[in-house]
Amino acid sequence: MSIFTDHPRSVGETYAEHFRAATSFGIPMITAGVACVLHGIFPFMFEKTGSNLVRRLYDRMVVNRVKMTHETTDGQQIDWCI
């Protein structure tokens, strides 16, 4: 077992699949964070950008979690740590 593959394997992914999934959450999170900081400085900018991105990421994670739960053969829910 490797420190690079233990967690991905525990959620039913290869290292590459886990990297792709984590990156697809991480980049929008960084984008939302920058938008929120800029909104704090310039309140007229990015009024809903941060909350919209967070809502989309939440919806994606919940939909994927439900999908993965139904696909598991032992009936256990996949652990979704990012």
PDB file of N, CA and C in Angstrom:
ATOM      1  N   MET A   1       0.845  -1.188   0.000  1.00  0.00           N
ATOM      2  CA  MET A   1       0.000   0.000   0.000  1.00  0.00           C
ATOM      3  C   MET A   1       0.887   1.247   0.000  1.00  0.00           C
ATOM      4  N   SER A   2       0.468   2.201  -0.726  1.00  0.00           N
ATOM      5  CA  SER A   2       1.231   3.430  -0.868  1.00  0.00           C
ATOM      6  C   SER A   2       0.443   4.607  -0.315  1.00  0.00           C
ATOM      7  N   ILE A   3       1.165   5.569   0.199  1.00  0.00           N
ATOM      8  CA  ILE A   3       0.479   6.773   0.681  1.00  0.00           C
ATOM      9  C   ILE A   3      -0.236   7.491  -0.459  1.00  0.00           C
ATOM     10  N   PHE A   4       0.155   7.222  -1.685  1.00  0.00           N
ATOM     11  CA  PHE A   4      -0.481   7.862  -2.833  1.00  0.00           C
ATOM     12  C   PHE A   4      -1.697   7.099  -3.347  1.00  0.00           C
ATOM     13  N   THR A   5      -1.837   5.841  -2.980  1.00  0.00           N
ATOM     14  CA  THR A   5      -2.945   5.049  -3.519  1.00  0.00           C
ATOM     15  C   THR A   5      -3.911   4.514  -2.465  1.00  0.00           C
ATOM     16  N   ASP A   6      -3.547   4.561  -1.181  1.00  0.00           N
ATOM     17  CA  ASP A   6      -4.438   4.034  -0.133  1.00  0.00           C
ATOM     18  C   ASP A   6      -5.796   4.726  -0.143  1.00  0.00           C
ATOM     19  N   HIS A   7      -5.802   6.035  -0.050  1.00  0.00           N
ATOM     20  CA  HIS A   7      -7.077   6.758  -0.005  1.00  0.00           C
ATOM     21  C   HIS A   7      -7.863   6.626  -1.311  1.00  0.00           C
ATOM     22  N   PRO A   8      -7.239   6.850  -2.478  1.00  0.00           N
ATOM     23  CA  PRO A   8      -8.017   6.670  -3.715  1.00  0.00           C
ATOM     24  C   PRO A   8      -8.660   5.281  -3.795  1.00  0.00           C
ATOM     25  N   ARG A   9      -7.922   4.262  -3.413  1.00  0.00           N
ATOM     26  CA  ARG A   9      -8.471   2.898  -3.446  1.00  0.00           C
ATOM     27  C   ARG A   9      -9.650   2.770  -2.480  1.00  0.00           C
ATOM     28  N   SER A  10      -9.577   3.453  -1.327  1.00  0.00           N
ATOM     29  CA  SER A  10     -10.655   3.350  -0.331  1.00  0.00           C
ATOM     30  C   SER A  10     -11.963   3.964  -0.824  1.00  0.00           C
ATOM     31  N   VAL A  11     -11.888   4.850  -1.819  1.00  0.00           N
ATOM     32  CA  VAL A  11     -13.098   5.451  -2.383  1.00  0.00           C
ATOM     33  C   VAL A  11     -13.399   4.913  -3.781  1.00  0.00           C
ATOM     34  N   GLY A  12     -12.736   3.803  -4.127  1.00  0.00           N
ATOM     35  CA  GLY A  12     -13.036   3.126  -5.380  1.00  0.00           C
ATOM     36  C   GLY A  12     -12.474   3.798  -6.619  1.00  0.00           C
ATOM     37  N   GLU A  13     -11.325   4.482  -6.468  1.00  0.00           N
ATOM     38  CA  GLU A  13     -10.724   5.183  -7.604  1.00  0.00           C
ATOM     39  C   GLU A  13      -9.257   4.818  -7.739  1.00  0.00           C
ATOM     40  N   THR A  14      -8.740   4.980  -8.945  1.00  0.00           N
ATOM     41  CA  THR A  14      -7.298   4.907  -9.143  1.00  0.00           C
ATOM     42  C   THR A  14      -6.707   6.247  -8.737  1.00  0.00           C
ATOM     43  N   TYR A  15      -5.377   6.319  -8.690  1.00  0.00           N
ATOM     44  CA  TYR A  15      -4.728   7.586  -8.362  1.00  0.00           C
ATOM     45  C   TYR A  15      -5.126   8.661  -9.374  1.00  0.00           C
ATOM     46  N   ALA A  16      -5.100   8.322 -10.666  1.00  0.00           N
ATOM     47  CA  ALA A  16      -5.430   9.296 -11.717  1.00  0.00           C
ATOM     48  C   ALA A  16      -6.886   9.747 -11.624  1.00  0.00           C
ATOM     49  N   GLU A  17      -7.796   8.816 -11.374  1.00  0.00           N
ATOM     50  CA  GLU A  17      -9.210   9.183 -11.231  1.00  0.00           C
ATOM     51  C   GLU A  17      -9.411  10.103 -10.033  1.00  0.00           C
ATOM     52  N   HIS A  18      -8.730   9.784  -8.932  1.00  0.00           N
ATOM     53  CA  HIS A  18      -8.859  10.607  -7.728  1.00  0.00           C
ATOM     54  C   HIS A  18      -8.263  12.000  -7.951  1.00  0.00           C
ATOM     55  N   PHE A  19      -7.126  12.056  -8.633  1.00  0.00           N
ATOM     56  CA  PHE A  19      -6.503  13.342  -8.949  1.00  0.00           C
ATOM     57  C   PHE A  19      -7.451  14.200  -9.782  1.00  0.00           C
ATOM     58  N   ARG A  20      -8.047  13.588 -10.786  1.00  0.00           N
ATOM     59  CA  ARG A  20      -8.980  14.309 -11.662  1.00  0.00           C
ATOM     60  C   ARG A  20     -10.192  14.806 -10.871  1.00  0.00           C
ATOM     61  N   ALA A  21     -10.756  13.955 -10.025  1.00  0.00           N
ATOM     62  CA  ALA A  21     -11.930  14.347  -9.234  1.00  0.00           C
ATOM     63  C   ALA A  21     -11.580  15.451  -8.239  1.00  0.00           C
ATOM     64  N   ALA A  22     -10.473  15.283  -7.519  1.00  0.00           N
ATOM     65  CA  ALA A  22     -10.076  16.284  -6.526  1.00  0.00           C
ATOM     66  C   ALA A  22      -9.751  17.619  -7.189  1.00  0.00           C
ATOM     67  N   THR A  23      -9.090  17.566  -8.334  1.00  0.00           N
ATOM     68  CA  THR A  23      -8.760  18.789  -9.062  1.00  0.00           C
ATOM     69  C   THR A  23     -10.021  19.468  -9.582  1.00  0.00           C
ATOM     70  N   SER A  24     -11.006  18.667  -9.993  1.00  0.00           N
ATOM     71  CA  SER A  24     -12.245  19.258 -10.512  1.00  0.00           C
ATOM     72  C   SER A  24     -13.048  19.945  -9.409  1.00  0.00           C
ATOM     73  N   PHE A  25     -12.745  19.634  -8.154  1.00  0.00           N
ATOM     74  CA  PHE A  25     -13.334  20.364  -7.029  1.00  0.00           C
ATOM     75  C   PHE A  25     -12.411  21.497  -6.592  1.00  0.00           C
ATOM     76  N   GLY A  26     -11.115  21.230  -6.560  1.00  0.00           N
ATOM     77  CA  GLY A  26     -10.154  22.202  -6.041  1.00  0.00           C
ATOM     78  C   GLY A  26     -10.055  23.482  -6.848  1.00  0.00           C
ATOM     79  N   ILE A  27     -10.006  23.380  -8.155  1.00  0.00           N
ATOM     80  CA  ILE A  27      -9.875  24.585  -8.988  1.00  0.00           C
ATOM     81  C   ILE A  27     -11.095  25.494  -8.846  1.00  0.00           C
ATOM     82  N   PRO A  28     -12.324  24.965  -8.914  1.00  0.00           N
ATOM     83  CA  PRO A  28     -13.475  25.847  -8.666  1.00  0.00           C
ATOM     84  C   PRO A  28     -13.484  26.431  -7.247  1.00  0.00           C
ATOM     85  N   MET A  29     -12.980  25.683  -6.257  1.00  0.00           N
ATOM     86  CA  MET A  29     -12.921  26.221  -4.894  1.00  0.00           C
ATOM     87  C   MET A  29     -11.964  27.410  -4.819  1.00  0.00           C
ATOM     88  N   ILE A  30     -10.826  27.291  -5.490  1.00  0.00           N
ATOM     89  CA  ILE A  30      -9.877  28.406  -5.532  1.00  0.00           C
ATOM     90  C   ILE A  30     -10.510  29.593  -6.244  1.00  0.00           C
ATOM     91  N   THR A  31     -11.171  29.332  -7.370  1.00  0.00           N
ATOM     92  CA  THR A  31     -11.851  30.388  -8.122  1.00  0.00           C
ATOM     93  C   THR A  31     -12.894  31.085  -7.258  1.00  0.00           C
ATOM     94  N   ALA A  32     -13.698  30.292  -6.536  1.00  0.00           N
ATOM     95  CA  ALA A  32     -14.720  30.869  -5.654  1.00  0.00           C
ATOM     96  C   ALA A  32     -14.071  31.697  -4.554  1.00  0.00           C
ATOM     97  N   GLY A  33     -12.956  31.222  -4.017  1.00  0.00           N
ATOM     98  CA  GLY A  33     -12.255  31.962  -2.974  1.00  0.00           C
ATOM     99  C   GLY A  33     -11.745  33.301  -3.459  1.00  0.00           C
ATOM    100  N   VAL A  34     -11.152  33.311  -4.647  1.00  0.00           N
ATOM    101  CA  VAL A  34     -10.669  34.572  -5.223  1.00  0.00           C
ATOM    102  C   VAL A  34     -11.844  35.510  -5.473  1.00  0.00           C
ATOM    103  N   ALA A  35     -12.941  34.978  -6.009  1.00  0.00           N
ATOM    104  CA  ALA A  35     -14.134  35.803  -6.254  1.00  0.00           C
ATOM    105  C   ALA A  35     -14.662  36.386  -4.951  1.00  0.00           C
ATOM    106  N   CYS A  36     -14.653  35.605  -3.876  1.00  0.00           N
ATOM    107  CA  CYS A  36     -15.138  36.101  -2.578  1.00  0.00           C
ATOM    108  C   CYS A  36     -14.236  37.197  -2.023  1.00  0.00           C
ATOM    109  N   VAL A  37     -12.925  37.028  -2.152  1.00  0.00           N
ATOM    110  CA  VAL A  37     -11.994  38.063  -1.684  1.00  0.00           C
ATOM    111  C   VAL A  37     -12.201  39.342  -2.484  1.00  0.00           C
ATOM    112  N   LEU A  38     -12.288  39.214  -3.806  1.00  0.00           N
ATOM    113  CA  LEU A  38     -12.519  40.399  -4.637  1.00  0.00           C
ATOM    114  C   LEU A  38     -13.864  41.037  -4.316  1.00  0.00           C
ATOM    115  N   HIS A  39     -14.871  40.228  -4.051  1.00  0.00           N
ATOM    116  CA  HIS A  39     -16.182  40.761  -3.677  1.00  0.00           C
ATOM    117  C   HIS A  39     -16.091  41.521  -2.353  1.00  0.00           C
ATOM    118  N   GLY A  40     -15.265  41.030  -1.436  1.00  0.00           N
ATOM    119  CA  GLY A  40     -15.081  41.736  -0.170  1.00  0.00           C
ATOM    120  C   GLY A  40     -14.484  43.121  -0.368  1.00  0.00           C
ATOM    121  N   ILE A  41     -13.566  43.231  -1.318  1.00  0.00           N
ATOM    122  CA  ILE A  41     -12.923  44.518  -1.616  1.00  0.00           C
ATOM    123  C   ILE A  41     -13.834  45.385  -2.469  1.00  0.00           C
ATOM    124  N   PHE A  42     -14.423  44.779  -3.487  1.00  0.00           N
ATOM    125  CA  PHE A  42     -15.291  45.482  -4.431  1.00  0.00           C
ATOM    126  C   PHE A  42     -16.689  44.859  -4.372  1.00  0.00           C
ATOM    127  N   PRO A  43     -17.557  45.306  -3.467  1.00  0.00           N
ATOM    128  CA  PRO A  43     -18.857  44.663  -3.253  1.00  0.00           C
ATOM    129  C   PRO A  43     -19.750  44.570  -4.492  1.00  0.00           C
ATOM    130  N   PHE A  44     -19.492  45.378  -5.481  1.00  0.00           N
ATOM    131  CA  PHE A  44     -20.297  45.362  -6.703  1.00  0.00           C
ATOM    132  C   PHE A  44     -19.863  44.257  -7.665  1.00  0.00           C
ATOM    133  N   MET A  45     -18.739  43.602  -7.384  1.00  0.00           N
ATOM    134  CA  MET A  45     -18.229  42.532  -8.251  1.00  0.00           C
ATOM    135  C   MET A  45     -18.573  41.165  -7.662  1.00  0.00           C
ATOM    136  N   PHE A  46     -18.806  40.201  -8.514  1.00  0.00           N
ATOM    137  CA  PHE A  46     -18.970  38.798  -8.124  1.00  0.00           C
ATOM    138  C   PHE A  46     -19.975  38.620  -6.986  1.00  0.00           C
ATOM    139  N   GLU A  47     -21.119  39.275  -7.104  1.00  0.00           N
ATOM    140  CA  GLU A  47     -22.110  39.260  -6.026  1.00  0.00           C
ATOM    141  C   GLU A  47     -22.635  37.861  -5.706  1.00  0.00           C
ATOM    142  N   LYS A  48     -22.707  36.994  -6.693  1.00  0.00           N
ATOM    143  CA  LYS A  48     -23.238  35.646  -6.451  1.00  0.00           C
ATOM    144  C   LYS A  48     -22.285  34.542  -6.902  1.00  0.00           C
ATOM    145  N   THR A  49     -21.122  34.902  -7.379  1.00  0.00           N
ATOM    146  CA  THR A  49     -20.201  33.917  -7.946  1.00  0.00           C
ATOM    147  C   THR A  49     -19.781  32.865  -6.932  1.00  0.00           C
ATOM    148  N   GLY A  50     -19.334  33.289  -5.763  1.00  0.00           N
ATOM    149  CA  GLY A  50     -18.876  32.346  -4.743  1.00  0.00           C
ATOM    150  C   GLY A  50     -19.966  31.392  -4.306  1.00  0.00           C
ATOM    151  N   SER A  51     -21.133  31.926  -3.984  1.00  0.00           N
ATOM    152  CA  SER A  51     -22.224  31.060  -3.512  1.00  0.00           C
ATOM    153  C   SER A  51     -22.725  30.140  -4.621  1.00  0.00           C
ATOM    154  N   ASN A  52     -22.754  30.621  -5.859  1.00  0.00           N
ATOM    155  CA  ASN A  52     -23.181  29.761  -6.971  1.00  0.00           C
ATOM    156  C   ASN A  52     -22.212  28.597  -7.178  1.00  0.00           C
ATOM    157  N   LEU A  53     -20.900  28.882  -7.118  1.00  0.00           N
ATOM    158  CA  LEU A  53     -19.913  27.815  -7.291  1.00  0.00           C
ATOM    159  C   LEU A  53     -19.992  26.798  -6.158  1.00  0.00           C
ATOM    160  N   VAL A  54     -20.136  27.270  -4.931  1.00  0.00           N
ATOM    161  CA  VAL A  54     -20.249  26.355  -3.790  1.00  0.00           C
ATOM    162  C   VAL A  54     -21.495  25.488  -3.930  1.00  0.00           C
ATOM    163  N   ARG A  55     -22.601  26.080  -4.337  1.00  0.00           N
ATOM    164  CA  ARG A  55     -23.851  25.334  -4.528  1.00  0.00           C
ATOM    165  C   ARG A  55     -23.675  24.258  -5.597  1.00  0.00           C
ATOM    166  N   ARG A  56     -23.018  24.600  -6.706  1.00  0.00           N
ATOM    167  CA  ARG A  56     -22.798  23.623  -7.780  1.00  0.00           C
ATOM    168  C   ARG A  56     -21.912  22.467  -7.317  1.00  0.00           C
ATOM    169  N   LEU A  57     -20.849  22.799  -6.582  1.00  0.00           N
ATOM    170  CA  LEU A  57     -19.963  21.749  -6.080  1.00  0.00           C
ATOM    171  C   LEU A  57     -20.696  20.838  -5.094  1.00  0.00           C
ATOM    172  N   TYR A  58     -21.498  21.423  -4.240  1.00  0.00           N
ATOM    173  CA  TYR A  58     -22.283  20.641  -3.278  1.00  0.00           C
ATOM    174  C   TYR A  58     -23.240  19.698  -4.012  1.00  0.00           C
ATOM    175  N   ASP A  59     -23.948  20.228  -4.997  1.00  0.00           N
ATOM    176  CA  ASP A  59     -24.874  19.397  -5.771  1.00  0.00           C
ATOM    177  C   ASP A  59     -24.138  18.246  -6.451  1.00  0.00           C
ATOM    178  N   ARG A  60     -22.975  18.536  -7.019  1.00  0.00           N
ATOM    179  CA  ARG A  60     -22.190  17.501  -7.689  1.00  0.00           C
ATOM    180  C   ARG A  60     -21.757  16.412  -6.720  1.00  0.00           C
ATOM    181  N   MET A  61     -21.298  16.822  -5.551  1.00  0.00           N
ATOM    182  CA  MET A  61     -20.820  15.838  -4.594  1.00  0.00           C
ATOM    183  C   MET A  61     -21.969  14.983  -4.065  1.00  0.00           C
ATOM    184  N   VAL A  62     -23.109  15.584  -3.799  1.00  0.00           N
ATOM    185  CA  VAL A  62     -24.254  14.828  -3.286  1.00  0.00           C
ATOM    186  C   VAL A  62     -24.768  13.870  -4.352  1.00  0.00           C
ATOM    187  N   VAL A  63     -24.890  14.327  -5.594  1.00  0.00           N
ATOM    188  CA  VAL A  63     -25.364  13.461  -6.680  1.00  0.00           C
ATOM    189  C   VAL A  63     -24.402  12.297  -6.864  1.00  0.00           C
ATOM    190  N   ASN A  64     -23.097  12.579  -6.880  1.00  0.00           N
ATOM    191  CA  ASN A  64     -22.108  11.511  -7.046  1.00  0.00           C
ATOM    192  C   ASN A  64     -22.117  10.556  -5.860  1.00  0.00           C
ATOM    193  N   ARG A  65     -22.292  11.083  -4.661  1.00  0.00           N
ATOM    194  CA  ARG A  65     -22.315  10.220  -3.480  1.00  0.00           C
ATOM    195  C   ARG A  65     -23.493   9.259  -3.557  1.00  0.00           C
ATOM    196  N   VAL A  66     -24.656   9.769  -3.931  1.00  0.00           N
ATOM    197  CA  VAL A  66     -25.840   8.913  -4.044  1.00  0.00           C
ATOM    198  C   VAL A  66     -25.628   7.875  -5.137  1.00  0.00           C
ATOM    199  N   LYS A  67     -25.080   8.289  -6.269  1.00  0.00           N
ATOM    200  CA  LYS A  67     -24.827   7.375  -7.374  1.00  0.00           C
ATOM    201  C   LYS A  67     -23.860   6.276  -6.942  1.00  0.00           C
ATOM    202  N   MET A  68     -22.757   6.665  -6.291  1.00  0.00           N
ATOM    203  CA  MET A  68     -21.765   5.691  -5.865  1.00  0.00           C
ATOM    204  C   MET A  68     -22.337   4.747  -4.806  1.00  0.00           C
ATOM    205  N   THR A  69     -23.171   5.247  -3.918  1.00  0.00           N
ATOM    206  CA  THR A  69     -23.767   4.406  -2.881  1.00  0.00           C
ATOM    207  C   THR A  69     -24.604   3.302  -3.511  1.00  0.00           C
ATOM    208  N   HIS A  70     -25.354   3.637  -4.548  1.00  0.00           N
ATOM    209  CA  HIS A  70     -26.191   2.645  -5.213  1.00  0.00           C
ATOM    210  C   HIS A  70     -25.368   1.653  -6.023  1.00  0.00           C
ATOM    211  N   GLU A  71     -24.168   2.051  -6.437  1.00  0.00           N
ATOM    212  CA  GLU A  71     -23.338   1.177  -7.251  1.00  0.00           C
ATOM    213  C   GLU A  71     -22.485   0.226  -6.424  1.00  0.00           C
ATOM    214  N   THR A  72     -22.298   0.485  -5.135  1.00  0.00           N
ATOM    215  CA  THR A  72     -21.459  -0.391  -4.326  1.00  0.00           C
ATOM    216  C   THR A  72     -22.154  -1.725  -4.133  1.00  0.00           C
ATOM    217  N   THR A  73     -21.374  -2.778  -4.143  1.00  0.00           N
ATOM    218  CA  THR A  73     -21.956  -4.112  -4.039  1.00  0.00           C
ATOM    219  C   THR A  73     -22.236  -4.508  -2.602  1.00  0.00           C
ATOM    220  N   ASP A  74     -21.503  -3.949  -1.652  1.00  0.00           N
ATOM    221  CA  ASP A  74     -21.708  -4.355  -0.268  1.00  0.00           C
ATOM    222  C   ASP A  74     -22.662  -3.428   0.473  1.00  0.00           C
ATOM    223  N   GLY A  75     -23.216  -2.450  -0.197  1.00  0.00           N
ATOM    224  CA  GLY A  75     -24.191  -1.560   0.405  1.00  0.00           C
ATOM    225  C   GLY A  75     -23.607  -0.480   1.288  1.00  0.00           C
ATOM    226  N   GLN A  76     -22.286  -0.392   1.355  1.00  0.00           N
ATOM    227  CA  GLN A  76     -21.671   0.641   2.172  1.00  0.00           C
ATOM    228  C   GLN A  76     -21.439   1.887   1.340  1.00  0.00           C
ATOM    229  N   GLN A  77     -21.571   3.017   1.989  1.00  0.00           N
ATOM    230  CA  GLN A  77     -21.375   4.290   1.312  1.00  0.00           C
ATOM    231  C   GLN A  77     -19.883   4.553   1.141  1.00  0.00           C
ATOM    232  N   ILE A  78     -19.523   5.099  -0.004  1.00  0.00           N
ATOM    233  CA  ILE A  78     -18.144   5.471  -0.275  1.00  0.00           C
ATOM    234  C   ILE A  78     -17.778   6.675   0.585  1.00  0.00           C
ATOM    235  N   ASP A  79     -16.578   6.689   1.133  1.00  0.00           N
ATOM    236  CA  ASP A  79     -16.076   7.806   1.933  1.00  0.00           C
ATOM    237  C   ASP A  79     -15.651   8.927   0.994  1.00  0.00           C
ATOM    238  N   TRP A  80     -16.187  10.134   1.197  1.00  0.00           N
ATOM    239  CA  TRP A  80     -15.896  11.258   0.311  1.00  0.00           C
ATOM    240  C   TRP A  80     -15.034  12.300   0.994  1.00  0.00           C
ATOM    241  N   CYS A  81     -13.805  11.982   1.284  1.00  0.00           N
ATOM    242  CA  CYS A  81     -12.846  12.962   1.801  1.00  0.00           C
ATOM    243  C   CYS A  81     -12.102  13.546   0.621  1.00  0.00           C
ATOM    244  N   ILE A  82     -11.968  14.841   0.602  1.00  0.00           N
ATOM    245  CA  ILE A  82     -11.176  15.489  -0.449  1.00  0.00           C
ATOM    246  C   ILE A  82      -9.991  16.127   0.224  1.00  0.00           C
TER     247      ILE A  82
END
